[in-house]
Tab-separated table of C-alpha atoms and ligand atoms in Angstrom:
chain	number	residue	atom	x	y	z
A	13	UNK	CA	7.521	136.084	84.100
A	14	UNK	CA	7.430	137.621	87.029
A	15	UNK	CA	9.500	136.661	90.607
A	16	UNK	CA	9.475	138.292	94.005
A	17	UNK	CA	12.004	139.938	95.148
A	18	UNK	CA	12.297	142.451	98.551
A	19	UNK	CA	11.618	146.205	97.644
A	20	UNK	CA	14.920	147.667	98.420
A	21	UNK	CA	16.495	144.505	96.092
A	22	UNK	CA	14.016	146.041	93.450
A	23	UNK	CA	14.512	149.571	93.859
A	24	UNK	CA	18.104	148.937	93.718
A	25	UNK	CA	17.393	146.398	90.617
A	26	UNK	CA	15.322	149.061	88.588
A	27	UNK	CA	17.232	152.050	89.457
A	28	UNK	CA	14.514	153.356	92.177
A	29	UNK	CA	11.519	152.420	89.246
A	30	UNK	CA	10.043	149.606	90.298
A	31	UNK	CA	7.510	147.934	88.114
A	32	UNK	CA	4.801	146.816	90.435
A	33	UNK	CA	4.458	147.004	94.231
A	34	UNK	CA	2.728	145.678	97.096
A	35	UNK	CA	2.869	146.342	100.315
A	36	UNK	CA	6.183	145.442	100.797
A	37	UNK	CA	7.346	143.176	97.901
A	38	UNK	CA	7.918	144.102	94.412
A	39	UNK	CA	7.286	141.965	91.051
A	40	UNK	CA	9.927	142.021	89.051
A	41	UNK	CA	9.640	140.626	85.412
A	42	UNK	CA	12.517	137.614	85.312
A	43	UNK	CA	14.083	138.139	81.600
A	44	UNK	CA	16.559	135.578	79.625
A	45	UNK	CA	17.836	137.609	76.891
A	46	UNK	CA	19.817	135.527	73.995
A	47	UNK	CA	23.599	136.531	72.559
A	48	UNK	CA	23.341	138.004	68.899
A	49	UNK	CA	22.349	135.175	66.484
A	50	UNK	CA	21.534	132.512	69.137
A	51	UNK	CA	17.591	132.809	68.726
A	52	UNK	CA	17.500	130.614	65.647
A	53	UNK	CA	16.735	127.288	67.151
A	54	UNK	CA	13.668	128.864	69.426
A	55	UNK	CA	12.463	130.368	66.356
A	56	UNK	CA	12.375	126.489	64.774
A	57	UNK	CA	10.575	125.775	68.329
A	58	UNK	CA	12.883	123.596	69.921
A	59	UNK	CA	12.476	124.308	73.505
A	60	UNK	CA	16.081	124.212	75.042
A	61	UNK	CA	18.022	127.166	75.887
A	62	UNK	CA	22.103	126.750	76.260
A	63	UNK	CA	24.126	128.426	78.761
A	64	UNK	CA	26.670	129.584	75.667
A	65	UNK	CA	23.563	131.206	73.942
A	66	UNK	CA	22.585	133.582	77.251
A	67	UNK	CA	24.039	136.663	77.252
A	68	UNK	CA	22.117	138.055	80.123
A	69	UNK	CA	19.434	136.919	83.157
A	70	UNK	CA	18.172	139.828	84.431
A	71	UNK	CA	15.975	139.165	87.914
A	72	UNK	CA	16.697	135.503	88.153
A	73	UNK	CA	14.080	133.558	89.672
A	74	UNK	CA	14.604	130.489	91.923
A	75	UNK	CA	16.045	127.432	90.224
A	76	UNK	CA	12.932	126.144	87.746
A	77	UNK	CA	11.054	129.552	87.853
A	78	UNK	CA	9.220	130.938	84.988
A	79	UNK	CA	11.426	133.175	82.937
A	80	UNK	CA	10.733	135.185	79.565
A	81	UNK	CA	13.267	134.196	76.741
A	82	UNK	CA	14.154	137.678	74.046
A	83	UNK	CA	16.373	137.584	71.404
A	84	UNK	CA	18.963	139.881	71.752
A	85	UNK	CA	17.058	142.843	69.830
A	86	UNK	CA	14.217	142.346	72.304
A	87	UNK	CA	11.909	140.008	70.836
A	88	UNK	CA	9.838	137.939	72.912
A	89	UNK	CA	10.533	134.329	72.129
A	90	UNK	CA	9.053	132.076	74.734
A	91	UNK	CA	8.173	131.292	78.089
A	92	UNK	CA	10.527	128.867	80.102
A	93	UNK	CA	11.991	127.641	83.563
A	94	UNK	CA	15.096	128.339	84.057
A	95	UNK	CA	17.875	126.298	85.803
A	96	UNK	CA	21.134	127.724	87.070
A	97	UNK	CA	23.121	124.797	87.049
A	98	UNK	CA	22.133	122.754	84.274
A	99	UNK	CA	24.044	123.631	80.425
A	100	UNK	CA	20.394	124.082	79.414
A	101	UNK	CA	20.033	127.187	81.177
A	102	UNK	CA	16.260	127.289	80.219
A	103	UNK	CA	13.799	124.564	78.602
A	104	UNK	CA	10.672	126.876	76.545
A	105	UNK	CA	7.149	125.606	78.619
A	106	UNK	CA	5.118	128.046	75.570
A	107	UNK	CA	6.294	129.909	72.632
A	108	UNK	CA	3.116	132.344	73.679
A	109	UNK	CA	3.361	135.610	75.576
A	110	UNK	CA	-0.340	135.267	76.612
A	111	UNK	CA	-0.014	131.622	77.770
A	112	UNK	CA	0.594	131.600	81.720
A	113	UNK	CA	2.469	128.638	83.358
A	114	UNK	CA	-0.114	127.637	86.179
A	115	UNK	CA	-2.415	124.771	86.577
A	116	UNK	CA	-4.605	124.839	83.137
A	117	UNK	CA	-1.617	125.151	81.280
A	118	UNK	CA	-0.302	121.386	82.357
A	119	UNK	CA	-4.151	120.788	82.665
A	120	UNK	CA	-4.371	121.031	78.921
A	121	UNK	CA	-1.105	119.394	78.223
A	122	UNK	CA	-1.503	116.155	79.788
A	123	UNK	CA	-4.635	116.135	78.882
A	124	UNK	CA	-3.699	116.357	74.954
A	125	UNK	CA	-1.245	113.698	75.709
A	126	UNK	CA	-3.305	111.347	77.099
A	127	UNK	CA	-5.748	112.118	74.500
A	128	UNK	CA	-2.844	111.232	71.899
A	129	UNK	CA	-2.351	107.445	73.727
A	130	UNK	CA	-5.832	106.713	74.233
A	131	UNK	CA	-6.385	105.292	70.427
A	132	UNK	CA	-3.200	103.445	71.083
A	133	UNK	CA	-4.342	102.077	74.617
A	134	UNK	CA	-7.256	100.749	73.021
A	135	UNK	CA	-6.315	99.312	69.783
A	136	UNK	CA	-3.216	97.269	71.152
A	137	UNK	CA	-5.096	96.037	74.008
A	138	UNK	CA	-2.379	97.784	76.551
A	139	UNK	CA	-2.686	98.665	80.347
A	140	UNK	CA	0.113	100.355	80.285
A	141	UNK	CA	2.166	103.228	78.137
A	142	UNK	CA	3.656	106.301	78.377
A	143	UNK	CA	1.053	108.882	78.665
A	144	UNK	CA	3.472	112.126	78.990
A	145	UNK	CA	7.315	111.894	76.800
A	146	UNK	CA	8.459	115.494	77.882
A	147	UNK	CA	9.932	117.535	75.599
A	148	UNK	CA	7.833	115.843	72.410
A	149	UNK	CA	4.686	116.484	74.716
A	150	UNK	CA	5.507	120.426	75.228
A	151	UNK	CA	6.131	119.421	78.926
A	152	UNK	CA	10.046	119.364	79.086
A	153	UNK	CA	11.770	116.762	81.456
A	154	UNK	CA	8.223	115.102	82.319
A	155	UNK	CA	7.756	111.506	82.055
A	156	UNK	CA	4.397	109.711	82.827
A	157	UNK	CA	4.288	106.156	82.290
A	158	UNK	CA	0.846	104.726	83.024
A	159	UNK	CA	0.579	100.505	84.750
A	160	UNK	CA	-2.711	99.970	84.867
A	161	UNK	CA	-4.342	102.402	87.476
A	162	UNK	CA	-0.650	104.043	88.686
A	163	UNK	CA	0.808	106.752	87.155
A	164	UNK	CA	4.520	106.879	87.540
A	165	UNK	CA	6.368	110.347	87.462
A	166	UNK	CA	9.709	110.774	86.612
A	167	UNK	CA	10.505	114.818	87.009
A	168	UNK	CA	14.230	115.484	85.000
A	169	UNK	CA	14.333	119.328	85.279
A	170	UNK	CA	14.569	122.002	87.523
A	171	UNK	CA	11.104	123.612	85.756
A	172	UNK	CA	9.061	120.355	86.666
A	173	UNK	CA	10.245	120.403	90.251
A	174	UNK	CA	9.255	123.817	90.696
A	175	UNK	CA	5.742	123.008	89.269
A	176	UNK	CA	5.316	119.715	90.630
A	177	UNK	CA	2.470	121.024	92.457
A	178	UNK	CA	0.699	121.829	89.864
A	179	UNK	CA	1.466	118.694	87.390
A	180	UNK	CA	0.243	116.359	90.256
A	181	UNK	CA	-3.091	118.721	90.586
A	182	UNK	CA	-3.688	117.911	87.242
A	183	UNK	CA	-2.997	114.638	87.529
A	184	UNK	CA	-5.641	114.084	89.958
A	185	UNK	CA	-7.988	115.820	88.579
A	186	UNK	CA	-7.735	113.768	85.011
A	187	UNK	CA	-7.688	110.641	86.423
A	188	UNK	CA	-8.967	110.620	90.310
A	189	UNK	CA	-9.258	106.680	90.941
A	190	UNK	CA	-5.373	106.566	90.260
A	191	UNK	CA	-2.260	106.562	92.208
A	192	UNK	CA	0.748	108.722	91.881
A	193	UNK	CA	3.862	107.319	92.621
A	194	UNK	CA	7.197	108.720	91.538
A	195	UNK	CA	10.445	107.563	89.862
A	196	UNK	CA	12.505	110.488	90.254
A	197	UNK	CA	15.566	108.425	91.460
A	198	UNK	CA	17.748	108.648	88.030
A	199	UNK	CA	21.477	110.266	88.243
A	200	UNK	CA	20.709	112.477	85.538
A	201	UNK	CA	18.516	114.532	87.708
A	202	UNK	CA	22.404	115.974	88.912
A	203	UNK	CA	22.967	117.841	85.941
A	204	UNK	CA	19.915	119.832	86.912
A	205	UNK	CA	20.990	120.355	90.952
A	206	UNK	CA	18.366	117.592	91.684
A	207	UNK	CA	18.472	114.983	94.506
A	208	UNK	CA	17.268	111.751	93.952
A	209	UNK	CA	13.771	110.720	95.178
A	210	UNK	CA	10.814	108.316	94.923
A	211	UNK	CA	8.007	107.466	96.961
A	212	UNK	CA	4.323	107.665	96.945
A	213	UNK	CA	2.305	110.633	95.944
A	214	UNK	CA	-1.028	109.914	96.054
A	215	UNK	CA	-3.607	106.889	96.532
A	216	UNK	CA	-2.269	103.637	97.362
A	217	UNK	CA	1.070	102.366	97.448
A	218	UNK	CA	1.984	99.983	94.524
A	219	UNK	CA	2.256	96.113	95.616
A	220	UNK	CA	5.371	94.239	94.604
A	221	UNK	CA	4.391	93.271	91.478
A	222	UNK	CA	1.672	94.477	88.828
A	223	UNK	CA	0.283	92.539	85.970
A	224	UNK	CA	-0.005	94.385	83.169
A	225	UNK	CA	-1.079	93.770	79.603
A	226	UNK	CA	0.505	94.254	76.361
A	227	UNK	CA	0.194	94.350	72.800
A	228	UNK	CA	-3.439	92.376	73.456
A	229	UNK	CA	-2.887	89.408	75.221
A	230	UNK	CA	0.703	89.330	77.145
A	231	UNK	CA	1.128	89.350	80.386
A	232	UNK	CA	4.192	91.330	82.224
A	233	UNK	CA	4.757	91.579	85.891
A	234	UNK	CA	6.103	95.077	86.800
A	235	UNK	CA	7.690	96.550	89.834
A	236	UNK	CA	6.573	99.841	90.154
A	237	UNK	CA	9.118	100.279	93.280
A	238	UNK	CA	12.059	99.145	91.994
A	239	UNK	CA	11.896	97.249	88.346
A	240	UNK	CA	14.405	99.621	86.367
A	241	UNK	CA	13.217	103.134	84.245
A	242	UNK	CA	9.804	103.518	85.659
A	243	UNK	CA	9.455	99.376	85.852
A	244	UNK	CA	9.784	98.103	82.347
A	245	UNK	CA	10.799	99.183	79.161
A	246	UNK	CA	7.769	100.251	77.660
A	247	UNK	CA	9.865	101.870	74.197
A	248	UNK	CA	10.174	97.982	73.053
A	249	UNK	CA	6.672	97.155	72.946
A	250	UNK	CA	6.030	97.256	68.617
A	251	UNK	CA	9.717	95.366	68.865
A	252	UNK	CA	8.876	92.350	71.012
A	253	UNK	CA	5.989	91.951	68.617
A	254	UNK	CA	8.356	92.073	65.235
A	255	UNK	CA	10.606	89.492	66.881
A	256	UNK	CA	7.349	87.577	66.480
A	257	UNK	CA	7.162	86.903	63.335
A	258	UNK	CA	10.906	85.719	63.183
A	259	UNK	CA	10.978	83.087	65.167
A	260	UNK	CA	8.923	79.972	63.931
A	261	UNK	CA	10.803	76.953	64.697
A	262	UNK	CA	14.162	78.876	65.330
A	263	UNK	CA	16.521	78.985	67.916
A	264	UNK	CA	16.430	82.480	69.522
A	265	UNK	CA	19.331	83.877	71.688
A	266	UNK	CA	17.776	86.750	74.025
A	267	UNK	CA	20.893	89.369	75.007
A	268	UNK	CA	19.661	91.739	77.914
A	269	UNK	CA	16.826	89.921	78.379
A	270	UNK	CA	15.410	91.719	81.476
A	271	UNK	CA	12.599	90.109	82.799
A	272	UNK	CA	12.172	88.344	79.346
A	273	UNK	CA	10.441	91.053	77.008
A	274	UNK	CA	11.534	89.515	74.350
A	275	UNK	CA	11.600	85.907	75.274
A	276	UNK	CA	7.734	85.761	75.409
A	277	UNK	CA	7.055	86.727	71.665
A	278	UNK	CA	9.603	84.580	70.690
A	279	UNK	CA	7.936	81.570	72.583
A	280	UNK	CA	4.672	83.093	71.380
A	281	UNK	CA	5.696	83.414	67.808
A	282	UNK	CA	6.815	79.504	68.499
A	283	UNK	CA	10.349	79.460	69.084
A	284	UNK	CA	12.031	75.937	69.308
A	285	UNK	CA	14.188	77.137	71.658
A	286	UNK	CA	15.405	80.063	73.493
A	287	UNK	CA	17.762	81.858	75.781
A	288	UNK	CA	18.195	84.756	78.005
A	289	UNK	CA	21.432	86.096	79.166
A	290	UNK	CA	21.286	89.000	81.700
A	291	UNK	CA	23.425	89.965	84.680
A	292	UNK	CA	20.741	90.414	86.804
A	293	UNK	CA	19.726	87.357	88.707
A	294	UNK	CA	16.092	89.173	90.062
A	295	UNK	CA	15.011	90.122	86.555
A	296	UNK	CA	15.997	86.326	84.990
A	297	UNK	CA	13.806	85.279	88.133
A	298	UNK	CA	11.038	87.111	87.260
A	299	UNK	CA	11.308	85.970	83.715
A	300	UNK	CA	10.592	82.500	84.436
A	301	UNK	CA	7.546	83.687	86.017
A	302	UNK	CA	6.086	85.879	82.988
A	303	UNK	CA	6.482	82.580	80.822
A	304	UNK	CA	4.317	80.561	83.257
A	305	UNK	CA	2.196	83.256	83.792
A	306	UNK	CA	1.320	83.314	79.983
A	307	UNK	CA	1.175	79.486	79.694
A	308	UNK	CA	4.066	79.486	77.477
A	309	UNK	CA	6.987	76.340	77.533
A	310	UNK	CA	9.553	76.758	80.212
A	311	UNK	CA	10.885	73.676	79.119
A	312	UNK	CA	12.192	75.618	75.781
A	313	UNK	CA	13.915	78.368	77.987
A	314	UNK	CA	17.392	78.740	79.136
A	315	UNK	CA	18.462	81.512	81.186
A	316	UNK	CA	21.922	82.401	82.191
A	317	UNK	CA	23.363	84.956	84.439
A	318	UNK	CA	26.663	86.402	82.688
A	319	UNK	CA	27.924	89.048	80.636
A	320	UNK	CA	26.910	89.296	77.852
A	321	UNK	CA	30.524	90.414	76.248
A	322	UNK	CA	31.960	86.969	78.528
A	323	UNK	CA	29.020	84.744	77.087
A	324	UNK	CA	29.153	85.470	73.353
A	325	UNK	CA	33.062	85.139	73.321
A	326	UNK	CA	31.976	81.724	75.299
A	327	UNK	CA	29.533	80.602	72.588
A	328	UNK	CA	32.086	81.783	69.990
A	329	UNK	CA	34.808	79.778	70.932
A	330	UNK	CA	32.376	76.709	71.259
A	331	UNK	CA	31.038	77.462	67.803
A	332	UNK	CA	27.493	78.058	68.688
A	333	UNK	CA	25.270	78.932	66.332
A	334	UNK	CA	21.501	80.567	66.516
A	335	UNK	CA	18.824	81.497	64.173
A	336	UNK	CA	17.761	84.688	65.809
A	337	UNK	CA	19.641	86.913	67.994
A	338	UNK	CA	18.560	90.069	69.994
A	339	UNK	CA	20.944	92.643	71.320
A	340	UNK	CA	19.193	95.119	73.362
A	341	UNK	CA	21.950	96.391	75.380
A	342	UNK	CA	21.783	99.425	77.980
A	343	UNK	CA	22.852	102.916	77.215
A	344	UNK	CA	26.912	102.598	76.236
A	345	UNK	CA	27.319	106.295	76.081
A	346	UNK	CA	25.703	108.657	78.622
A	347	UNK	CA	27.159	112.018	77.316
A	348	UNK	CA	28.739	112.383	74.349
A	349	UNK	CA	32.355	112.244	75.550
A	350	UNK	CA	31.561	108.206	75.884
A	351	UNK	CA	30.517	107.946	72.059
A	352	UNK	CA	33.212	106.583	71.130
A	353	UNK	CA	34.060	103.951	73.656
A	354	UNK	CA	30.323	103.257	73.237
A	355	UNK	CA	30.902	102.887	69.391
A	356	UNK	CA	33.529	100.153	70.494
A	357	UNK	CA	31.160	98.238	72.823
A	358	UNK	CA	28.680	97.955	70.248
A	359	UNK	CA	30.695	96.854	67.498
A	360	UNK	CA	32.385	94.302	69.954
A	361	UNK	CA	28.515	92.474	70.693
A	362	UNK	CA	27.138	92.871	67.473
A	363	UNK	CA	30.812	91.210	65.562
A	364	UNK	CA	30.013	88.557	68.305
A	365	UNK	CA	26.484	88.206	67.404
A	366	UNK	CA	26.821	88.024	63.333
A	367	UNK	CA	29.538	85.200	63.892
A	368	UNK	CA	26.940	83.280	65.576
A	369	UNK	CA	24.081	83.532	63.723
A	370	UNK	CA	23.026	80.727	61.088
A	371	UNK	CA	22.979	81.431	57.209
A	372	UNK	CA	19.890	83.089	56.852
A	373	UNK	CA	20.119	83.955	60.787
A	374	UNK	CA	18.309	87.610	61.716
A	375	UNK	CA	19.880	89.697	64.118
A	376	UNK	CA	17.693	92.478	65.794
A	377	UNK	CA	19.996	94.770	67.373
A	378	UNK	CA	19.501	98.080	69.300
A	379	UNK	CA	21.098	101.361	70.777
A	380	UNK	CA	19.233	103.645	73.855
A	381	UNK	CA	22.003	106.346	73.684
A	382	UNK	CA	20.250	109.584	72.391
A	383	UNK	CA	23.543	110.560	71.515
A	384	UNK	CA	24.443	107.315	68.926
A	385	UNK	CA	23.528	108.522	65.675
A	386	UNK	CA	20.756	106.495	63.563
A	387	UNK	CA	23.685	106.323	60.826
A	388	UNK	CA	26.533	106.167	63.127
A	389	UNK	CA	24.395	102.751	64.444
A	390	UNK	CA	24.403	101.442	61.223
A	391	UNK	CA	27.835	102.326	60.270
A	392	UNK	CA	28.832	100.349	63.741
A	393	UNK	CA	27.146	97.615	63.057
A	394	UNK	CA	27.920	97.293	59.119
A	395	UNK	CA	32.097	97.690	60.574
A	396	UNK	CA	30.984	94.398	63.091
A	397	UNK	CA	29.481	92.379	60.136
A	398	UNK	CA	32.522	93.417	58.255
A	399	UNK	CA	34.844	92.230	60.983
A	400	UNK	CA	32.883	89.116	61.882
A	401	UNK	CA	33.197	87.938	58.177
A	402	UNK	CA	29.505	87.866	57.361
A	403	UNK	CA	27.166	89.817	55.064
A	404	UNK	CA	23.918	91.417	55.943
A	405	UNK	CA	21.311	93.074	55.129
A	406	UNK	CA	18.669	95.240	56.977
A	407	UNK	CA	15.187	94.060	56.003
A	408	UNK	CA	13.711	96.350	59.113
A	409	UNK	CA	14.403	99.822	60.450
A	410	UNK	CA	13.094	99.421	64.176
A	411	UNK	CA	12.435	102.781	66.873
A	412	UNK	CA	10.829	103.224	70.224
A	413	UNK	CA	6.730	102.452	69.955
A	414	UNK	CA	4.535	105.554	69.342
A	415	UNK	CA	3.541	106.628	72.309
A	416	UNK	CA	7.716	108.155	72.411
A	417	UNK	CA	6.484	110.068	70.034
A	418	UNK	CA	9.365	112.601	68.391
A	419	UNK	CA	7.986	116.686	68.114
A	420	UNK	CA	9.143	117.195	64.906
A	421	UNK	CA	11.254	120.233	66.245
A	422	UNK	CA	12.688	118.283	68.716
A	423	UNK	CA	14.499	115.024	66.950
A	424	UNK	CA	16.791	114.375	70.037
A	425	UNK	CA	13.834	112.697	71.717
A	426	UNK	CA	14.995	109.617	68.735
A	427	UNK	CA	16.769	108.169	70.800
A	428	UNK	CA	16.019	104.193	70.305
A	429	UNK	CA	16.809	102.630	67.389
A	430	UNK	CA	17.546	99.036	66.159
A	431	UNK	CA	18.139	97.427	62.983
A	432	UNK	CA	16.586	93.945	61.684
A	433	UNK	CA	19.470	92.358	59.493
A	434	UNK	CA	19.410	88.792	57.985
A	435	UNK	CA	22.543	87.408	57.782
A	436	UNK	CA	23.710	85.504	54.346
B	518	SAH	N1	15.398	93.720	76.495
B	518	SAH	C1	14.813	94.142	77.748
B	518	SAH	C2	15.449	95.403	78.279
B	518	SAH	C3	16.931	95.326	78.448
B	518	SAH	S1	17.534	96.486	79.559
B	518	SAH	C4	13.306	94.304	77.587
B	518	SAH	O1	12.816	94.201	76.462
B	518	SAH	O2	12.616	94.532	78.575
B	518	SAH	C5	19.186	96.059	79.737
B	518	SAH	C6	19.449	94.822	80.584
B	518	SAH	O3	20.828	94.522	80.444
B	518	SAH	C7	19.205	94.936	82.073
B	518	SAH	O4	18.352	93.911	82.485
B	518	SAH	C8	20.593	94.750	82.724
B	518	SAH	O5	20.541	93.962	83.912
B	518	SAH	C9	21.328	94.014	81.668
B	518	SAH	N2	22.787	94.192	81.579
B	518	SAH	C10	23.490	95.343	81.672
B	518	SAH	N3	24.786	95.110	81.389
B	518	SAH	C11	24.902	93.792	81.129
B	518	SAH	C12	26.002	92.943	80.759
B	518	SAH	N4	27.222	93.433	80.582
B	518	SAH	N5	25.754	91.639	80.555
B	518	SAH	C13	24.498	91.126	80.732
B	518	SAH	N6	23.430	91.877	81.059
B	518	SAH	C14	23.633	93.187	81.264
């Protein structure tokens, strides 16, 4: 790809040869060439690019630029942006040489990932998904979750910011009676030289709170503004709705229970009872509201603001028992340095969970961190059954719903997973 730079930069670059001039600026082609060996994983099409595997930038564009990847014999590999201070110097936007980055190119993608969701949209009865996952859409470090008539952007790398022109051009050209509003207030955005932002696009600002409808027939109030990820936890979706089926007549406990996801199938699915436990006193408020707001029993709900570590040791010492548990945690390990202490989080909850749970009891229990292993999971939670004295055994291998789809050269973007186990 090509970047401006002044003439005498250029002559100076190019020995005096310049490759294309106007009248006073010069187009220099910006070129990521790869160390010896390090071209394997591009040629498998998974589109990040290591600092370690660069052995030379020659004409560096600004930070999230278009740059051409070669392997080190001169190969053209792909066509990427390119970000000085993140460890992934360069995420691959094409593996084409006559594909240009501009605003049919993220015309064509969203478009094919919207295309993807729309079966989905319609068969589940939803109003809201996520209509762009990034790198498993060919757009990497662009999120687009859809509530109802607002899109909501969430731009992770330096590549996206430089084109966010362009994405939001598309945007309103696909769908022109929406509203853009964006997310991009995460603290991974650092790791790409990002500030944090959000704020509204285009169209009309989002009200407080948005109905929206899932899995045909439930109602969820999200906050656009401020509810947490883009407003809700859309990856849980096909999970609420196997809880389900657990729960006749049972006694549910509801760990994490955000704004009570997981509470409503459990009522729907005709829990006898059930609680939530979350720290946060705003999303147990608005909780209580999604049960009235589907007509479900409030009279069958607890909710209790604690930790959850604090309240299962609680329970545990009072002998409590439950039928079905859910342990949908946040992210315990945000790089892979915390894996480890992670590991030792999750065993704690989950030990605390199977010593709760009734003979017979199911336990559905899940991980967020990309970097937690499916196996490693298992492993942890096979060492807390262990520990807790209990034996299990997984009747259901649970993931994030379908439209977080995985690119099959790109199985990082795995990164929910949860495990059904029935106690004995
Ligand atoms: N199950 C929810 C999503 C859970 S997100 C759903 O389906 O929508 C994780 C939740 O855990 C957040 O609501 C957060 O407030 C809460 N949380 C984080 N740490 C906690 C802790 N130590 N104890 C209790 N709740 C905690």
């Amino acid at each position: 790809m090509r970047s401006l730079v002044g003439y005498n930069d250029a002559r100076e670059a190019s020995c005096g040869v310049p490759s294309f001039s106007t009248s006073d600026q010069v187009l220099m082609e910006a070129k990521l060439i790869l160390a010896h060996g390090r071209e394997k994983s591009v040629r498998r099409l998974h589109p990040w690019i290591f600092s370690k595997a660069v052995a030379k930038v020659e004409n560096p564009p600004e930070a999230g630029g278009d740059i051409d990847v070669f392997s080190a014999d001169g190969e053209f590999l792909g066509r990427a942006s390119y970000s000085p201070s993140s460890q992934i110097r360069a995420r691959i936007w094409t593996f084409r040489s006559n594909e240009r980055i501009d605003a049919d190119f993220f015309m064509g993608r969203i478009a094919r990932a919207a295309e993807i969701r729309e079966p989905m949209l319609l068969e589940t009865g939803m109003s809201a998904c996520r209509l762009v996952d990034a790198e498993s859409d060919g757009l990497p470090g662009l999120i687009i979750d859809r509530y109802n008539e607002f899109l909501v952007l969430q731009i992770l790398s330096a590549g996206c910011e430089h084109h966010l022109p362009r994405i939001t051009d598309a945007l309103k050209k696909l769908y022109p009676d929406f509203s853009i509003y964006e997310r991009s207030d995460t603290s991974s955005r650092t790791k790409e030289g990002l500030e944090q932002r959000a704020g509204l696009i285009s169209g009309s600002e989002p009200p407080e709170e948005i109905v929206i409808d899932e899995n045909g027939g439930m109602k969820i109030l999200v906050n656009i503004k401020s509810g947490h990820k883009t407003g809700y936890y859309l990856d849980q979706r096909d999970n609420r709705k196997t809880l389900e089926r657990y729960c006749r007549g049972k006694s549910v406990l509801n760990c994490f229970s955000y704004t009570g996801g997981f509470c409503l199938y459990a009522l729907r699915g005709g829990a006898r009872a059930v609680t939530n436990v979350d720290v946060s006193k705003s999303a147990l408020e608005i909780a209580k509201r999604n049960i009235v707001l589907n007509h479900l029993d409030p009279g069958r709900v607890k909710f209790v603001k604690e930790d959850v570590f604090a309240f299962l040791r609680r329970m545990k010492a009072g002998g409590a028992v439950y039928d079905v548990i859910v342990l949908d945690p946040p992210k315990f390990a945000e790089s892979r340095s915390q894996l480890e202490k992670a590991c030792r989080g999750y065993k704690d909850i989950n030990m605390l969970a199977a010593s709760l749970l009734s003979p017979g009891g199911i336990l559905l229990t899940f991980s967020c961190s990309g970097h937690m292993a499916p196996d490693l999971f298992q492993k942890v939670v096979a060492d807390a059954f262990l520990d807790a004295g209990r034996s299990g055994r997984i009747i259901q291998y649970l993931h994030q719903s379908g439209d977080h789809p995985v690119a099959l050269p790109y199985p990082e973007a795995l990164y929910l997973k949860g495990l059904a186990v029935r106690a004995e």
